[in-house]
PDB file of C-alpha atoms in Angstrom:
ATOM      1  CA  MET A   3      22.972  13.461 -49.421  1.00  0.00           C
ATOM      2  CA  PHE A   4      20.804  14.155 -52.062  1.00  0.00           C
ATOM      3  CA  GLY A   5      18.802  17.518 -52.211  1.00  0.00           C
ATOM      4  CA  TYR A   6      15.447  15.959 -52.028  1.00  0.00           C
ATOM      5  CA  LEU A   7      14.198  17.724 -49.055  1.00  0.00           C
ATOM      6  CA  ARG A   8      13.253  21.024 -50.490  1.00  0.00           C
ATOM      7  CA  PRO A   9       9.952  23.893 -48.939  1.00  0.00           C
ATOM      8  CA  ASP A  10       7.378  24.293 -51.100  1.00  0.00           C
ATOM      9  CA  LYS A  11       8.334  27.729 -51.856  1.00  0.00           C
ATOM     10  CA  PRO A  12       5.025  29.191 -53.507  1.00  0.00           C
ATOM     11  CA  GLU A  13       3.230  27.755 -49.720  1.00  0.00           C
ATOM     12  CA  LEU A  14       5.585  29.575 -47.557  1.00  0.00           C
ATOM     13  CA  LYS A  15       5.345  33.417 -46.287  1.00  0.00           C
ATOM     14  CA  ILE A  16       7.772  35.337 -47.430  1.00  0.00           C
ATOM     15  CA  ARG A  17       9.722  35.802 -44.080  1.00  0.00           C
ATOM     16  CA  GLU A  18       9.146  31.925 -43.715  1.00  0.00           C
ATOM     17  CA  TYR A  19      11.152  31.739 -46.988  1.00  0.00           C
ATOM     18  CA  GLU A  20      13.825  34.563 -45.864  1.00  0.00           C
ATOM     19  CA  ALA A  21      14.065  32.652 -42.389  1.00  0.00           C
ATOM     20  CA  TYR A  22      14.448  29.393 -44.494  1.00  0.00           C
ATOM     21  CA  LYS A  23      17.311  30.852 -47.023  1.00  0.00           C
ATOM     22  CA  SER A  24      19.331  32.553 -44.054  1.00  0.00           C
ATOM     23  CA  VAL A  25      20.030  29.184 -41.964  1.00  0.00           C
ATOM     24  CA  TYR A  26      20.605  27.600 -45.976  1.00  0.00           C
ATOM     25  CA  CYS A  27      23.308  30.833 -46.345  1.00  0.00           C
ATOM     26  CA  GLY A  28      24.196  30.436 -42.266  1.00  0.00           C
ATOM     27  CA  LEU A  29      25.427  26.458 -43.332  1.00  0.00           C
ATOM     28  CA  CYS A  30      27.519  27.782 -46.291  1.00  0.00           C
ATOM     29  CA  LYS A  31      28.978  30.740 -44.229  1.00  0.00           C
ATOM     30  CA  TYR A  32      29.896  28.174 -41.581  1.00  0.00           C
ATOM     31  CA  LEU A  33      30.861  25.282 -43.541  1.00  0.00           C
ATOM     32  CA  GLY A  34      33.572  27.815 -45.498  1.00  0.00           C
ATOM     33  CA  LYS A  35      34.661  28.839 -42.475  1.00  0.00           C
ATOM     34  CA  ASN A  36      35.369  26.144 -40.884  1.00  0.00           C
ATOM     35  CA  TYR A  37      36.102  23.417 -43.935  1.00  0.00           C
ATOM     36  CA  GLY A  38      37.360  26.003 -46.724  1.00  0.00           C
ATOM     37  CA  ILE A  39      35.971  27.480 -49.800  1.00  0.00           C
ATOM     38  CA  ALA A  40      35.937  24.382 -51.829  1.00  0.00           C
ATOM     39  CA  SER A  41      33.134  22.669 -48.745  1.00  0.00           C
ATOM     40  CA  ARG A  42      30.746  25.097 -49.723  1.00  0.00           C
ATOM     41  CA  LEU A  43      29.784  22.224 -52.765  1.00  0.00           C
ATOM     42  CA  THR A  44      28.863  20.401 -50.332  1.00  0.00           C
ATOM     43  CA  LEU A  45      26.497  22.536 -49.467  1.00  0.00           C
ATOM     44  CA  SER A  46      22.566  20.843 -49.446  1.00  0.00           C
ATOM     45  CA  TYR A  47      19.118  20.914 -48.102  1.00  0.00           C
ATOM     46  CA  ASP A  48      18.679  18.135 -46.852  1.00  0.00           C
ATOM     47  CA  CYS A  49      21.378  19.115 -44.311  1.00  0.00           C
ATOM     48  CA  THR A  50      19.969  22.290 -43.732  1.00  0.00           C
ATOM     49  CA  VAL A  51      16.740  20.891 -42.740  1.00  0.00           C
ATOM     50  CA  ILE A  52      19.064  18.751 -40.532  1.00  0.00           C
ATOM     51  CA  ALA A  53      20.337  22.401 -39.336  1.00  0.00           C
ATOM     52  CA  LEU A  54      16.808  23.306 -39.110  1.00  0.00           C
ATOM     53  CA  LEU A  55      15.444  20.215 -37.221  1.00  0.00           C
ATOM     54  CA  ILE A  56      18.827  21.003 -34.448  1.00  0.00           C
ATOM     55  CA  MET A  57      17.563  24.449 -33.647  1.00  0.00           C
ATOM     56  CA  SER A  58      14.023  23.824 -33.463  1.00  0.00           C
ATOM     57  CA  LEU A  59      14.310  21.109 -31.077  1.00  0.00           C
ATOM     58  CA  ARG A  60      16.922  22.750 -28.851  1.00  0.00           C
ATOM     59  CA  ASN A  61      15.785  26.356 -29.233  1.00  0.00           C
ATOM     60  CA  GLU A  62      19.014  27.379 -30.191  1.00  0.00           C
ATOM     61  CA  ASN A  63      20.339  31.164 -29.534  1.00  0.00           C
ATOM     62  CA  ILE A  64      20.223  32.657 -33.527  1.00  0.00           C
ATOM     63  CA  LYS A  65      21.502  36.498 -34.605  1.00  0.00           C
ATOM     64  CA  THR A  66      20.369  36.997 -38.333  1.00  0.00           C
ATOM     65  CA  VAL A  67      23.610  39.515 -39.859  1.00  0.00           C
ATOM     66  CA  GLN A  68      23.326  40.973 -43.418  1.00  0.00           C
ATOM     67  CA  LYS A  69      26.594  40.747 -45.139  1.00  0.00           C
ATOM     68  CA  ARG A  70      27.559  39.837 -48.958  1.00  0.00           C
ATOM     69  CA  CYS A  71      27.402  36.274 -50.295  1.00  0.00           C
ATOM     70  CA  VAL A  72      30.779  35.035 -51.511  1.00  0.00           C
ATOM     71  CA  VAL A  73      29.315  32.993 -54.046  1.00  0.00           C
ATOM     72  CA  ASN A  74      28.023  36.481 -55.562  1.00  0.00           C
ATOM     73  CA  PRO A  75      29.305  39.941 -53.746  1.00  0.00           C
ATOM     74  CA  LEU A  76      27.107  42.011 -56.020  1.00  0.00           C
ATOM     75  CA  LYS A  77      24.685  41.049 -53.588  1.00  0.00           C
ATOM     76  CA  LYS A  78      23.552  40.145 -49.973  1.00  0.00           C
ATOM     77  CA  CYS A  79      22.171  37.903 -48.091  1.00  0.00           C
ATOM     78  CA  ASN A  80      20.328  37.425 -44.271  1.00  0.00           C
ATOM     79  CA  PHE A  81      22.524  34.794 -42.967  1.00  0.00           C
ATOM     80  CA  SER A  82      21.701  33.250 -39.248  1.00  0.00           C
ATOM     81  CA  LEU A  83      24.557  32.461 -36.848  1.00  0.00           C
ATOM     82  CA  SER A  84      24.339  29.947 -34.031  1.00  0.00           C
ATOM     83  CA  ASP A  85      26.606  29.013 -31.641  1.00  0.00           C
ATOM     84  CA  GLY A  86      25.099  25.704 -31.023  1.00  0.00           C
ATOM     85  CA  GLU A  87      25.522  22.121 -32.154  1.00  0.00           C
ATOM     86  CA  SER A  88      22.967  22.807 -35.353  1.00  0.00           C
ATOM     87  CA  TYR A  89      25.926  24.191 -38.105  1.00  0.00           C
ATOM     88  CA  ARG A  90      28.545  21.787 -36.072  1.00  0.00           C
ATOM     89  CA  PHE A  91      25.800  18.821 -36.857  1.00  0.00           C
ATOM     90  CA  ALA A  92      24.757  19.452 -39.986  1.00  0.00           C
ATOM     91  CA  GLY A  93      28.429  20.770 -41.194  1.00  0.00           C
ATOM     92  CA  ALA A  94      30.296  17.127 -39.875  1.00  0.00           C
ATOM     93  CA  VAL A  95      27.357  15.492 -42.188  1.00  0.00           C
ATOM     94  CA  SER A  96      27.623  17.341 -45.591  1.00  0.00           C
ATOM     95  CA  VAL A  97      31.663  16.270 -45.274  1.00  0.00           C
ATOM     96  CA  ILE A  98      31.882  13.171 -44.119  1.00  0.00           C
ATOM     97  CA  MET A  99      28.410  11.685 -46.107  1.00  0.00           C
ATOM     98  CA  THR A 100      30.226  13.833 -49.715  1.00  0.00           C
ATOM     99  CA  TYR A 101      33.464  11.886 -49.056  1.00  0.00           C
ATOM    100  CA  TYR A 102      31.790   8.601 -48.971  1.00  0.00           C
ATOM    101  CA  LYS A 103      29.459   9.303 -52.050  1.00  0.00           C
ATOM    102  CA  LEU A 104      32.936  10.298 -53.764  1.00  0.00           C
ATOM    103  CA  GLU A 105      33.561   6.946 -52.986  1.00  0.00           C
ATOM    104  CA  ASP A 106      30.485   5.528 -54.148  1.00  0.00           C
ATOM    105  CA  GLY A 107      31.376   7.051 -57.176  1.00  0.00           C
ATOM    106  CA  ILE A 108      34.611   5.522 -58.032  1.00  0.00           C
ATOM    107  CA  LEU A 109      32.863   2.195 -57.245  1.00  0.00           C
ATOM    108  CA  ASP A 110      30.520   2.520 -60.083  1.00  0.00           C
ATOM    109  CA  SER A 111      31.512   5.420 -62.431  1.00  0.00           C
ATOM    110  CA  LYS A 112      33.985   4.937 -65.756  1.00  0.00           C
ATOM    111  CA  GLY A 113      36.532   6.701 -67.769  1.00  0.00           C
ATOM    112  CA  PHE A 114      36.663  10.321 -66.733  1.00  0.00           C
ATOM    113  CA  LYS A 115      33.672  10.492 -63.997  1.00  0.00           C
ATOM    114  CA  ARG A 116      35.844   7.882 -61.927  1.00  0.00           C
ATOM    115  CA  LEU A 117      39.022  10.214 -62.555  1.00  0.00           C
ATOM    116  CA  ALA A 118      37.047  13.013 -61.435  1.00  0.00           C
ATOM    117  CA  ALA A 119      36.145  11.603 -58.139  1.00  0.00           C
ATOM    118  CA  LYS A 120      39.116  10.068 -57.695  1.00  0.00           C
ATOM    119  CA  PHE A 121      40.193  13.673 -57.705  1.00  0.00           C
ATOM    120  CA  LEU A 122      37.906  15.098 -55.601  1.00  0.00           C
ATOM    121  CA  LYS A 123      37.967  12.800 -52.865  1.00  0.00           C
ATOM    122  CA  LEU A 124      41.258  14.010 -52.419  1.00  0.00           C
ATOM    123  CA  PHE A 125      40.666  17.320 -52.680  1.00  0.00           C
ATOM    124  CA  PHE A 126      38.165  16.417 -50.093  1.00  0.00           C
ATOM    125  CA  LYS A 127      40.329  13.787 -47.889  1.00  0.00           C
ATOM    126  CA  ARG A 128      41.425  16.643 -45.479  1.00  0.00           C
ATOM    127  CA  ASN A 129      37.743  17.613 -44.667  1.00  0.00           C
ATOM    128  CA  HIS A 130      36.645  14.521 -44.135  1.00  0.00           C
ATOM    129  CA  LYS A 131      39.439  13.584 -41.672  1.00  0.00           C
ATOM    130  CA  ARG A 132      39.066  16.729 -40.207  1.00  0.00           C
ATOM    131  CA  ALA A 133      35.132  16.022 -39.891  1.00  0.00           C
ATOM    132  CA  ALA A 134      35.513  12.463 -38.570  1.00  0.00           C
ATOM    133  CA  ALA A 135      37.309  13.175 -35.848  1.00  0.00           C
ATOM    134  CA  ALA A 136      34.882  15.856 -34.142  1.00  0.00           C
ATOM    135  CA  TYR A 137      32.420  13.495 -35.170  1.00  0.00           C
ATOM    136  CA  PRO A 138      33.402   9.613 -34.922  1.00  0.00           C
ATOM    137  CA  GLU A 139      29.691   8.708 -34.741  1.00  0.00           C
ATOM    138  CA  ILE A 140      28.580  10.262 -37.632  1.00  0.00           C
ATOM    139  CA  GLU A 141      31.437   8.876 -39.507  1.00  0.00           C
ATOM    140  CA  ALA A 142      30.755   5.393 -38.013  1.00  0.00           C
ATOM    141  CA  ILE A 143      26.939   5.253 -39.043  1.00  0.00           C
ATOM    142  CA  THR A 144      27.867   6.657 -42.842  1.00  0.00           C
ATOM    143  CA  LYS A 145      30.476   4.308 -43.207  1.00  0.00           C
ATOM    144  CA  SER A 146      28.408   1.203 -42.022  1.00  0.00           C
ATOM    145  CA  MET A 147      25.804   2.423 -44.169  1.00  0.00           C
ATOM    146  CA  MET A 148      28.548   2.564 -47.220  1.00  0.00           C
ATOM    147  CA  SER A 149      29.556  -1.289 -46.292  1.00  0.00           C
ATOM    148  CA  GLU A 150      26.092  -2.371 -46.144  1.00  0.00           C
ATOM    149  CA  GLN A 151      24.702  -0.644 -49.275  1.00  0.00           C
ATOM    150  CA  ILE A 152      27.564  -2.397 -51.032  1.00  0.00           C
ATOM    151  CA  GLU A 153      26.316  -5.843 -50.298  1.00  0.00           C
ATOM    152  CA  VAL A 154      22.473  -5.119 -51.221  1.00  0.00           C
ATOM    153  CA  GLU A 155      23.777  -3.446 -54.164  1.00  0.00           C
ATOM    154  CA  LYS A 156      25.853  -7.510 -55.125  1.00  0.00           C
ATOM    155  CA  SER A 157      22.720  -8.933 -55.914  1.00  0.00           C
ATOM    156  CA  ASN A 158      20.218  -7.790 -58.506  1.00  0.00           C
ATOM    157  CA  ASP A 159      16.814  -9.194 -57.084  1.00  0.00           C
ATOM    158  CA  THR A 160      17.209  -7.673 -53.949  1.00  0.00           C
ATOM    159  CA  GLY A 161      13.655  -6.400 -53.206  1.00  0.00           C
ATOM    160  CA  ILE A 162      12.686  -2.749 -52.612  1.00  0.00           C
ATOM    161  CA  ASP A 163      12.749  -3.135 -48.409  1.00  0.00           C
ATOM    162  CA  CYS A 164      15.892  -4.718 -48.192  1.00  0.00           C
ATOM    163  CA  SER A 165      17.847  -1.752 -50.847  1.00  0.00           C
ATOM    164  CA  ALA A 166      16.248   0.948 -48.332  1.00  0.00           C
ATOM    165  CA  ASN A 167      16.856  -0.066 -45.415  1.00  0.00           C
ATOM    166  CA  PRO A 168      21.090   0.780 -45.096  1.00  0.00           C
ATOM    167  CA  THR A 169      19.948   4.494 -45.745  1.00  0.00           C
ATOM    168  CA  ALA A 170      17.111   4.936 -43.452  1.00  0.00           C
ATOM    169  CA  LYS A 171      18.618   2.858 -41.003  1.00  0.00           C
ATOM    170  CA  ALA A 172      22.205   4.889 -41.125  1.00  0.00           C
ATOM    171  CA  ILE A 173      19.547   8.734 -41.002  1.00  0.00           C
ATOM    172  CA  SER A 174      16.908   6.987 -38.288  1.00  0.00           C
ATOM    173  CA  SER A 175      20.693   6.993 -36.326  1.00  0.00           C
ATOM    174  CA  LEU A 176      21.932  10.179 -37.017  1.00  0.00           C
ATOM    175  CA  CYS A 177      18.507  11.411 -36.189  1.00  0.00           C
ATOM    176  CA  VAL A 178      18.670   9.837 -32.688  1.00  0.00           C
ATOM    177  CA  LEU A 179      22.127  11.516 -32.132  1.00  0.00           C
ATOM    178  CA  LEU A 180      19.559  14.962 -32.078  1.00  0.00           C
ATOM    179  CA  ALA A 181      17.121  13.501 -28.794  1.00  0.00           C
ATOM    180  CA  GLN A 182      17.882  15.217 -25.855  1.00  0.00           C
ATOM    181  CA  ASN A 183      15.961  12.401 -24.265  1.00  0.00           C
ATOM    182  CA  ASP A 184      14.525   9.062 -24.081  1.00  0.00           C
ATOM    183  CA  ASP A 185      10.653  10.279 -25.681  1.00  0.00           C
ATOM    184  CA  GLU A 186      12.414  12.605 -28.320  1.00  0.00           C
ATOM    185  CA  LYS A 187      14.785   9.525 -29.388  1.00  0.00           C
ATOM    186  CA  ILE A 188      12.083   6.954 -29.878  1.00  0.00           C
ATOM    187  CA  ILE A 189      10.150   9.550 -32.286  1.00  0.00           C
ATOM    188  CA  LEU A 190      13.270  10.659 -33.754  1.00  0.00           C
ATOM    189  CA  LYS A 191      14.578   7.267 -34.639  1.00  0.00           C
ATOM    190  CA  GLU A 192      11.317   6.537 -36.473  1.00  0.00           C
ATOM    191  CA  PHE A 193      11.291   9.535 -38.258  1.00  0.00           C
ATOM    192  CA  GLY A 194      14.891   9.093 -39.393  1.00  0.00           C
ATOM    193  CA  TYR A 195      14.256   5.835 -40.622  1.00  0.00           C
ATOM    194  CA  TYR A 196      11.375   6.676 -42.885  1.00  0.00           C
ATOM    195  CA  ILE A 197      12.901   9.957 -44.410  1.00  0.00           C
ATOM    196  CA  GLY A 198      15.816   7.913 -44.470  1.00  0.00           C
ATOM    197  CA  ARG A 199      13.593   5.677 -46.940  1.00  0.00           C
ATOM    198  CA  TRP A 200      12.167   8.217 -48.597  1.00  0.00           C
ATOM    199  CA  ILE A 201      15.604   9.839 -49.394  1.00  0.00           C
ATOM    200  CA  TYR A 202      16.958   6.506 -51.149  1.00  0.00           C
ATOM    201  CA  LEU A 203      13.248   5.623 -52.883  1.00  0.00           C
ATOM    202  CA  ILE A 204      12.841   8.933 -54.465  1.00  0.00           C
ATOM    203  CA  ASP A 205      16.794   8.631 -55.708  1.00  0.00           C
ATOM    204  CA  ALA A 206      16.317   5.655 -57.261  1.00  0.00           C
ATOM    205  CA  ALA A 207      13.002   6.070 -58.925  1.00  0.00           C
ATOM    206  CA  ASP A 208      14.033   9.468 -60.239  1.00  0.00           C
ATOM    207  CA  ASP A 209      17.193   7.715 -61.925  1.00  0.00           C
ATOM    208  CA  TYR A 210      14.758   4.625 -62.781  1.00  0.00           C
ATOM    209  CA  PHE A 211      15.312   5.546 -66.296  1.00  0.00           C
ATOM    210  CA  ASP A 212      19.062   5.704 -66.308  1.00  0.00           C
ATOM    211  CA  ASP A 213      20.105   3.262 -64.367  1.00  0.00           C
ATOM    212  CA  LYS A 214      17.540   0.738 -66.795  1.00  0.00           C
ATOM    213  CA  LYS A 215      19.557   2.276 -69.557  1.00  0.00           C
ATOM    214  CA  ARG A 216      23.163   1.679 -68.185  1.00  0.00           C
ATOM    215  CA  ASN A 217      22.673  -1.424 -66.548  1.00  0.00           C
ATOM    216  CA  ASN A 218      23.264   0.252 -62.851  1.00  0.00           C
ATOM    217  CA  PHE A 219      21.386  -1.367 -60.101  1.00  0.00           C
ATOM    218  CA  ASN A 220      18.276   0.029 -58.772  1.00  0.00           C
ATOM    219  CA  PRO A 221      15.952  -1.678 -57.035  1.00  0.00           C
ATOM    220  CA  PHE A 222      12.729  -0.923 -58.957  1.00  0.00           C
ATOM    221  CA  VAL A 223      14.261  -1.573 -62.133  1.00  0.00           C
ATOM    222  CA  SER A 224      14.535  -4.912 -60.490  1.00  0.00           C
ATOM    223  CA  ARG A 225      11.116  -5.070 -59.178  1.00  0.00           C
ATOM    224  CA  PHE A 226       9.767  -4.246 -62.948  1.00  0.00           C
ATOM    225  CA  ARG A 227      12.461  -6.434 -64.526  1.00  0.00           C
ATOM    226  CA  LYS A 228      10.015  -9.342 -65.418  1.00  0.00           C
ATOM    227  CA  ALA A 229       7.589  -7.047 -67.108  1.00  0.00           C
ATOM    228  CA  GLU A 230       9.062  -5.402 -69.925  1.00  0.00           C
ATOM    229  CA  ASN A 231       5.867  -4.330 -71.083  1.00  0.00           C
ATOM    230  CA  SER A 232       4.429  -2.291 -68.441  1.00  0.00           C
ATOM    231  CA  PRO A 233       3.246   1.314 -69.419  1.00  0.00           C
ATOM    232  CA  ASN A 234       6.217   3.797 -68.137  1.00  0.00           C
ATOM    233  CA  LEU A 235       2.993   5.790 -66.173  1.00  0.00           C
ATOM    234  CA  ASN A 236       2.097   2.667 -64.525  1.00  0.00           C
ATOM    235  CA  ILE A 237       5.948   2.012 -63.070  1.00  0.00           C
ATOM    236  CA  MET A 238       6.145   5.853 -61.795  1.00  0.00           C
ATOM    237  CA  GLU A 239       2.503   5.179 -60.332  1.00  0.00           C
ATOM    238  CA  PHE A 240       4.009   2.266 -58.033  1.00  0.00           C
ATOM    239  CA  CYS A 241       7.006   4.734 -57.397  1.00  0.00           C
ATOM    240  CA  ASN A 242       4.816   7.141 -56.002  1.00  0.00           C
ATOM    241  CA  GLU A 243       2.158   5.070 -54.028  1.00  0.00           C
ATOM    242  CA  THR A 244       5.544   3.565 -52.444  1.00  0.00           C
ATOM    243  CA  LEU A 245       6.952   6.996 -51.278  1.00  0.00           C
ATOM    244  CA  ASN A 246       3.034   8.336 -50.339  1.00  0.00           C
ATOM    245  CA  HIS A 247       3.175   5.013 -47.805  1.00  0.00           C
ATOM    246  CA  THR A 248       6.773   6.061 -46.869  1.00  0.00           C
ATOM    247  CA  VAL A 249       6.179   9.684 -46.753  1.00  0.00           C
ATOM    248  CA  SER A 250       2.824   9.346 -44.192  1.00  0.00           C
ATOM    249  CA  MET A 251       4.909   7.341 -41.510  1.00  0.00           C
ATOM    250  CA  ALA A 252       7.572  10.013 -41.044  1.00  0.00           C
ATOM    251  CA  ILE A 253       5.057  12.989 -41.135  1.00  0.00           C
ATOM    252  CA  SER A 254       3.311  10.259 -38.397  1.00  0.00           C
ATOM    253  CA  ALA A 255       6.548  10.713 -36.965  1.00  0.00           C
ATOM    254  CA  PHE A 256       7.195  14.750 -37.208  1.00  0.00           C
ATOM    255  CA  ASN A 257       4.323  15.684 -35.971  1.00  0.00           C
ATOM    256  CA  LEU A 258       4.938  14.561 -32.550  1.00  0.00           C
ATOM    257  CA  LEU A 259       8.199  16.487 -32.495  1.00  0.00           C
ATOM    258  CA  ASP A 260       7.738  19.408 -29.887  1.00  0.00           C
ATOM    259  CA  LEU A 261       9.129  22.313 -32.398  1.00  0.00           C
ATOM    260  CA  LYS A 262      10.339  25.362 -30.747  1.00  0.00           C
ATOM    261  CA  MET A 263      11.867  27.754 -33.947  1.00  0.00           C
ATOM    262  CA  TYR A 264      10.530  27.062 -37.561  1.00  0.00           C
ATOM    263  CA  LYS A 265       8.034  25.404 -37.102  1.00  0.00           C
ATOM    264  CA  PRO A 266       6.219  26.548 -40.263  1.00  0.00           C
ATOM    265  CA  VAL A 267       8.897  26.130 -42.464  1.00  0.00           C
ATOM    266  CA  LEU A 268       9.581  22.282 -41.009  1.00  0.00           C
ATOM    267  CA  GLU A 269       5.927  21.408 -41.651  1.00  0.00           C
ATOM    268  CA  ASN A 270       6.202  22.585 -45.340  1.00  0.00           C
ATOM    269  CA  ILE A 271       8.738  20.577 -46.167  1.00  0.00           C
ATOM    270  CA  MET A 272       6.988  17.734 -44.822  1.00  0.00           C
ATOM    271  CA  ASN A 273       3.307  17.676 -45.587  1.00  0.00           C
ATOM    272  CA  LEU A 274       4.244  19.651 -48.815  1.00  0.00           C
ATOM    273  CA  GLY A 275       7.759  19.837 -49.871  1.00  0.00           C
ATOM    274  CA  LEU A 276       7.811  15.837 -50.336  1.00  0.00           C
ATOM    275  CA  ALA A 277       5.155  15.961 -52.160  1.00  0.00           C
ATOM    276  CA  SER A 278       5.603  18.483 -55.017  1.00  0.00           C
ATOM    277  CA  MET A 279       9.228  17.022 -54.987  1.00  0.00           C
ATOM    278  CA  GLN A 280       7.548  13.856 -55.790  1.00  0.00           C
ATOM    279  CA  LYS A 281       5.576  15.088 -58.980  1.00  0.00           C
ATOM    280  CA  GLN A 282       8.022  16.961 -60.071  1.00  0.00           C
ATOM    281  CA  ARG A 283      10.671  14.339 -60.537  1.00  0.00           C
ATOM    282  CA  LEU A 284       8.614  11.382 -60.826  1.00  0.00           C
ATOM    283  CA  PHE A 285       5.996  12.740 -63.676  1.00  0.00           C
ATOM    284  CA  ILE A 286       6.865  15.915 -65.030  1.00  0.00           C
ATOM    285  CA  ASP A 287      10.473  15.247 -65.477  1.00  0.00           C
ATOM    286  CA  LYS A 288       9.368  11.728 -66.657  1.00  0.00           C
ATOM    287  CA  SER A 289       7.371  13.175 -69.393  1.00  0.00           C
ATOM    288  CA  LYS A 290       9.219  12.428 -72.093  1.00  0.00           C
ATOM    289  CA  TYR A 291       9.430   8.220 -70.926  1.00  0.00           C
ATOM    290  CA  ILE A 292       5.624   8.569 -70.192  1.00  0.00           C
ATOM    291  CA  GLU A 293       4.700   9.576 -73.320  1.00  0.00           C
ATOM    292  CA  ARG A 294       6.757   7.509 -75.550  1.00  0.00           C
ATOM    293  CA  SER A 295       5.383   4.710 -73.830  1.00  0.00           C
ATOM    294  CA  ASP A 296       1.600   5.244 -74.569  1.00  0.00           C
ATOM    295  CA  ILE A 297       2.572   5.656 -77.910  1.00  0.00           C
ATOM    296  CA  ASN A 298       4.006   2.333 -77.737  1.00  0.00           C
ATOM    297  CA  GLU A 299       1.074   1.342 -76.258  1.00  0.00           C
TER     298      GLU A 299
END
């Protein structure tokens, strides 16, 4: 996963942030216990949201304990523990998607980065095999997504919708697996599609200038290839508007879910966190490119 699904921390109450952090630490603990210490490197904010969503939809029995952090033994952390599906599912997604992301890195990278991706892939091979055996549905969905994405990226003229479709469909299919009834299945299918689309597109917008410089595939680069004189600010505003439309569709579906736990945290992520991430990655982090464009104009 990409790590873009984060809460807007200043707008969370202290107890809400502590609850979120304890699930994040709980997933970290689960990964280390079930897939080995190195698997903690696969921990992401996105998979934490998956765990939170499952806990909330299924009203899992959560127990919070305080133990020392594995990364920093001098610090004590709260760990939310669950014997339900949440960590098992989110952990498998984390491991499987990391494995395929390394495969993608081998195809797209050169030199040292490619060698590093090959080494890490071998390192994670055993964990991937174990996760795939436990959740063959996640394995099939992720493998199909990667194959479709490779086909899409063979053409640099592919449109934005077509480019985002493999990831959107994959996240939609993963979310459907969380459903406990037909109504939830319909809602989660829609929610997953648009949150997956948003994840893909914000990653593309975030990488816009690097991909343009390196001549890597990027749907926004393709979109503006014939408009070389377009100010960088206008390009980022176009990306932002595209993402806003996608977010609005995701929120519309999200609001239909019957959330039993962590509702304020999940609402913060959807209603504030996504917008905050767009602002940070598209405008604040890209300010040097925008200023350069203004000077040239």
